[in-house]
Amino acid sequence: MFEIYNVAIVPLIIGIVQLLKRYGFPVKYSPLAAIVLGLAFGIFFITPNVKEGIIIGLMLGLSASGLYSGGKNLMYNNHKDSK
């Protein structure tokens, strides 16, 4: 079952995707990697129920990719506004 402390998996997914990119993984596929990692965590770590794991995994992966892109856009806009 999904517990609130499982939300800590989102920063873990972000960190793993960053490591993948550092070692040559194409940047344009990083949201896909986040979703796949979220699905893997949801199915294999959080719950053995596949349907529930897919839903939770999608939530984790999409949250991780959205959090990363939102932070990236925020940093980009701050640099753009300061000029």
mmCIF file with all atom_site columns, C-alpha atoms in Angstrom:
data_model
loop_
_atom_site.group_PDB
_atom_site.id
_atom_site.type_symbol
_atom_site.label_atom_id
_atom_site.label_alt_id
_atom_site.label_comp_id
_atom_site.label_asym_id
_atom_site.label_entity_id
_atom_site.label_seq_id
_atom_site.pdbx_PDB_ins_code
_atom_site.Cartn_x
_atom_site.Cartn_y
_atom_site.Cartn_z
_atom_site.occupancy
_atom_site.B_iso_or_equiv
_atom_site.pdbx_formal_charge
_atom_site.auth_seq_id
_atom_site.auth_comp_id
_atom_site.auth_asym_id
_atom_site.auth_atom_id
_atom_site.pdbx_PDB_model_num
ATOM 1  C CA . MET A 1 1  ? 0.000  0.000  0.000   1.00 0.00 ? 1  MET A CA 1
ATOM 2  C CA . PHE A 1 2  ? 1.126  3.531  -0.745  1.00 0.00 ? 2  PHE A CA 1
ATOM 3  C CA . GLU A 1 3  ? 2.291  5.421  2.325   1.00 0.00 ? 3  GLU A CA 1
ATOM 4  C CA . ILE A 1 4  ? 3.100  9.098  2.533   1.00 0.00 ? 4  ILE A CA 1
ATOM 5  C CA . TYR A 1 5  ? 6.814  8.429  3.095   1.00 0.00 ? 5  TYR A CA 1
ATOM 6  C CA . ASN A 1 6  ? 6.950  6.758  -0.324  1.00 0.00 ? 6  ASN A CA 1
ATOM 7  C CA . VAL A 1 7  ? 6.799  10.261 -1.815  1.00 0.00 ? 7  VAL A CA 1
ATOM 8  C CA . ALA A 1 8  ? 10.535 10.402 -1.008  1.00 0.00 ? 8  ALA A CA 1
ATOM 9  C CA . ILE A 1 9  ? 10.964 8.173  -4.069  1.00 0.00 ? 9  ILE A CA 1
ATOM 10 C CA . VAL A 1 10 ? 10.340 11.212 -6.316  1.00 0.00 ? 10 VAL A CA 1
ATOM 11 C CA . PRO A 1 11 ? 13.695 12.905 -5.489  1.00 0.00 ? 11 PRO A CA 1
ATOM 12 C CA . LEU A 1 12 ? 15.358 9.506  -5.804  1.00 0.00 ? 12 LEU A CA 1
ATOM 13 C CA . ILE A 1 13 ? 13.983 9.152  -9.337  1.00 0.00 ? 13 ILE A CA 1
ATOM 14 C CA . ILE A 1 14 ? 15.202 12.664 -10.166 1.00 0.00 ? 14 ILE A CA 1
ATOM 15 C CA . GLY A 1 15 ? 18.672 11.772 -8.888  1.00 0.00 ? 15 GLY A CA 1
ATOM 16 C CA . ILE A 1 16 ? 18.815 8.550  -10.889 1.00 0.00 ? 16 ILE A CA 1
ATOM 17 C CA . VAL A 1 17 ? 17.743 10.366 -14.065 1.00 0.00 ? 17 VAL A CA 1
ATOM 18 C CA . GLN A 1 18 ? 20.437 12.995 -13.449 1.00 0.00 ? 18 GLN A CA 1
ATOM 19 C CA . LEU A 1 19 ? 23.029 10.239 -13.113 1.00 0.00 ? 19 LEU A CA 1
ATOM 20 C CA . LEU A 1 20 ? 21.817 8.659  -16.326 1.00 0.00 ? 20 LEU A CA 1
ATOM 21 C CA . LYS A 1 21 ? 22.164 11.974 -18.151 1.00 0.00 ? 21 LYS A CA 1
ATOM 22 C CA . ARG A 1 22 ? 25.634 12.526 -16.720 1.00 0.00 ? 22 ARG A CA 1
ATOM 23 C CA . TYR A 1 23 ? 26.745 9.181  -18.161 1.00 0.00 ? 23 TYR A CA 1
ATOM 24 C CA . GLY A 1 24 ? 25.459 9.853  -21.663 1.00 0.00 ? 24 GLY A CA 1
ATOM 25 C CA . PHE A 1 25 ? 21.707 9.199  -21.588 1.00 0.00 ? 25 PHE A CA 1
ATOM 26 C CA . PRO A 1 26 ? 19.967 11.520 -24.102 1.00 0.00 ? 26 PRO A CA 1
ATOM 27 C CA . VAL A 1 27 ? 18.339 14.485 -22.374 1.00 0.00 ? 27 VAL A CA 1
ATOM 28 C CA . LYS A 1 28 ? 15.222 14.343 -24.539 1.00 0.00 ? 28 LYS A CA 1
ATOM 29 C CA . TYR A 1 29 ? 14.396 10.889 -23.138 1.00 0.00 ? 29 TYR A CA 1
ATOM 30 C CA . SER A 1 30 ? 14.776 11.864 -19.480 1.00 0.00 ? 30 SER A CA 1
ATOM 31 C CA . PRO A 1 31 ? 10.994 12.249 -18.862 1.00 0.00 ? 31 PRO A CA 1
ATOM 32 C CA . LEU A 1 32 ? 10.490 8.768  -20.306 1.00 0.00 ? 32 LEU A CA 1
ATOM 33 C CA . ALA A 1 33 ? 13.231 7.418  -18.028 1.00 0.00 ? 33 ALA A CA 1
ATOM 34 C CA . ALA A 1 34 ? 11.530 9.059  -15.036 1.00 0.00 ? 34 ALA A CA 1
ATOM 35 C CA . ILE A 1 35 ? 8.220  7.416  -15.913 1.00 0.00 ? 35 ILE A CA 1
ATOM 36 C CA . VAL A 1 36 ? 9.835  3.991  -16.412 1.00 0.00 ? 36 VAL A CA 1
ATOM 37 C CA . LEU A 1 37 ? 11.663 4.304  -13.077 1.00 0.00 ? 37 LEU A CA 1
ATOM 38 C CA . GLY A 1 38 ? 8.427  5.393  -11.404 1.00 0.00 ? 38 GLY A CA 1
ATOM 39 C CA . LEU A 1 39 ? 6.640  2.364  -12.825 1.00 0.00 ? 39 LEU A CA 1
ATOM 40 C CA . ALA A 1 40 ? 9.438  0.071  -11.636 1.00 0.00 ? 40 ALA A CA 1
ATOM 41 C CA . PHE A 1 41 ? 9.311  1.515  -8.118  1.00 0.00 ? 41 PHE A CA 1
ATOM 42 C CA . GLY A 1 42 ? 5.512  1.397  -8.083  1.00 0.00 ? 42 GLY A CA 1
ATOM 43 C CA . ILE A 1 43 ? 5.255  -2.228 -9.178  1.00 0.00 ? 43 ILE A CA 1
ATOM 44 C CA . PHE A 1 44 ? 8.278  -3.797 -7.507  1.00 0.00 ? 44 PHE A CA 1
ATOM 45 C CA . PHE A 1 45 ? 8.809  -1.686 -4.399  1.00 0.00 ? 45 PHE A CA 1
ATOM 46 C CA . ILE A 1 46 ? 5.520  -0.187 -3.263  1.00 0.00 ? 46 ILE A CA 1
ATOM 47 C CA . THR A 1 47 ? 2.885  -2.810 -4.005  1.00 0.00 ? 47 THR A CA 1
ATOM 48 C CA . PRO A 1 48 ? 2.792  -6.283 -5.532  1.00 0.00 ? 48 PRO A CA 1
ATOM 49 C CA . ASN A 1 49 ? -0.620 -5.509 -7.070  1.00 0.00 ? 49 ASN A CA 1
ATOM 50 C CA . VAL A 1 50 ? 0.261  -4.700 -10.684 1.00 0.00 ? 50 VAL A CA 1
ATOM 51 C CA . LYS A 1 51 ? -2.696 -2.409 -11.421 1.00 0.00 ? 51 LYS A CA 1
ATOM 52 C CA . GLU A 1 52 ? -2.172 -0.369 -8.287  1.00 0.00 ? 52 GLU A CA 1
ATOM 53 C CA . GLY A 1 53 ? 1.593  -0.350 -8.875  1.00 0.00 ? 53 GLY A CA 1
ATOM 54 C CA . ILE A 1 54 ? 1.122  1.040  -12.381 1.00 0.00 ? 54 ILE A CA 1
ATOM 55 C CA . ILE A 1 55 ? -1.089 3.881  -11.146 1.00 0.00 ? 55 ILE A CA 1
ATOM 56 C CA . ILE A 1 56 ? 1.256  4.763  -8.277  1.00 0.00 ? 56 ILE A CA 1
ATOM 57 C CA . GLY A 1 57 ? 4.299  4.376  -10.516 1.00 0.00 ? 57 GLY A CA 1
ATOM 58 C CA . LEU A 1 58 ? 2.850  6.732  -13.099 1.00 0.00 ? 58 LEU A CA 1
ATOM 59 C CA . MET A 1 59 ? 2.136  9.277  -10.375 1.00 0.00 ? 59 MET A CA 1
ATOM 60 C CA . LEU A 1 60 ? 5.712  9.019  -9.096  1.00 0.00 ? 60 LEU A CA 1
ATOM 61 C CA . GLY A 1 61 ? 7.317  9.189  -12.542 1.00 0.00 ? 61 GLY A CA 1
ATOM 62 C CA . LEU A 1 62 ? 5.178  12.068 -13.764 1.00 0.00 ? 62 LEU A CA 1
ATOM 63 C CA . SER A 1 63 ? 5.765  13.926 -10.506 1.00 0.00 ? 63 SER A CA 1
ATOM 64 C CA . ALA A 1 64 ? 9.506  13.476 -10.867 1.00 0.00 ? 64 ALA A CA 1
ATOM 65 C CA . SER A 1 65 ? 9.591  14.666 -14.477 1.00 0.00 ? 65 SER A CA 1
ATOM 66 C CA . GLY A 1 66 ? 7.278  17.588 -13.712 1.00 0.00 ? 66 GLY A CA 1
ATOM 67 C CA . LEU A 1 67 ? 9.268  18.624 -10.662 1.00 0.00 ? 67 LEU A CA 1
ATOM 68 C CA . TYR A 1 68 ? 12.487 18.559 -12.668 1.00 0.00 ? 68 TYR A CA 1
ATOM 69 C CA . SER A 1 69 ? 11.110 20.504 -15.624 1.00 0.00 ? 69 SER A CA 1
ATOM 70 C CA . GLY A 1 70 ? 9.368  22.987 -13.344 1.00 0.00 ? 70 GLY A CA 1
ATOM 71 C CA . GLY A 1 71 ? 12.600 23.667 -11.468 1.00 0.00 ? 71 GLY A CA 1
ATOM 72 C CA . LYS A 1 72 ? 14.511 23.897 -14.717 1.00 0.00 ? 72 LYS A CA 1
ATOM 73 C CA . ASN A 1 73 ? 12.029 26.407 -16.137 1.00 0.00 ? 73 ASN A CA 1
ATOM 74 C CA . LEU A 1 74 ? 12.126 28.432 -12.933 1.00 0.00 ? 74 LEU A CA 1
ATOM 75 C CA . MET A 1 75 ? 15.912 28.619 -13.057 1.00 0.00 ? 75 MET A CA 1
ATOM 76 C CA . TYR A 1 76 ? 15.855 29.509 -16.764 1.00 0.00 ? 76 TYR A CA 1
ATOM 77 C CA . ASN A 1 77 ? 13.286 32.272 -16.235 1.00 0.00 ? 77 ASN A CA 1
ATOM 78 C CA . ASN A 1 78 ? 15.249 33.726 -13.282 1.00 0.00 ? 78 ASN A CA 1
ATOM 79 C CA . HIS A 1 79 ? 18.397 33.971 -15.415 1.00 0.00 ? 79 HIS A CA 1
ATOM 80 C CA . LYS A 1 80 ? 16.402 35.452 -18.293 1.00 0.00 ? 80 LYS A CA 1
ATOM 81 C CA . ASP A 1 81 ? 14.757 38.108 -16.062 1.00 0.00 ? 81 ASP A CA 1
ATOM 82 C CA . SER A 1 82 ? 18.018 39.213 -14.464 1.00 0.00 ? 82 SER A CA 1
ATOM 83 C CA . LYS A 1 83 ? 19.493 40.400 -17.805 1.00 0.00 ? 83 LYS A CA 1
#
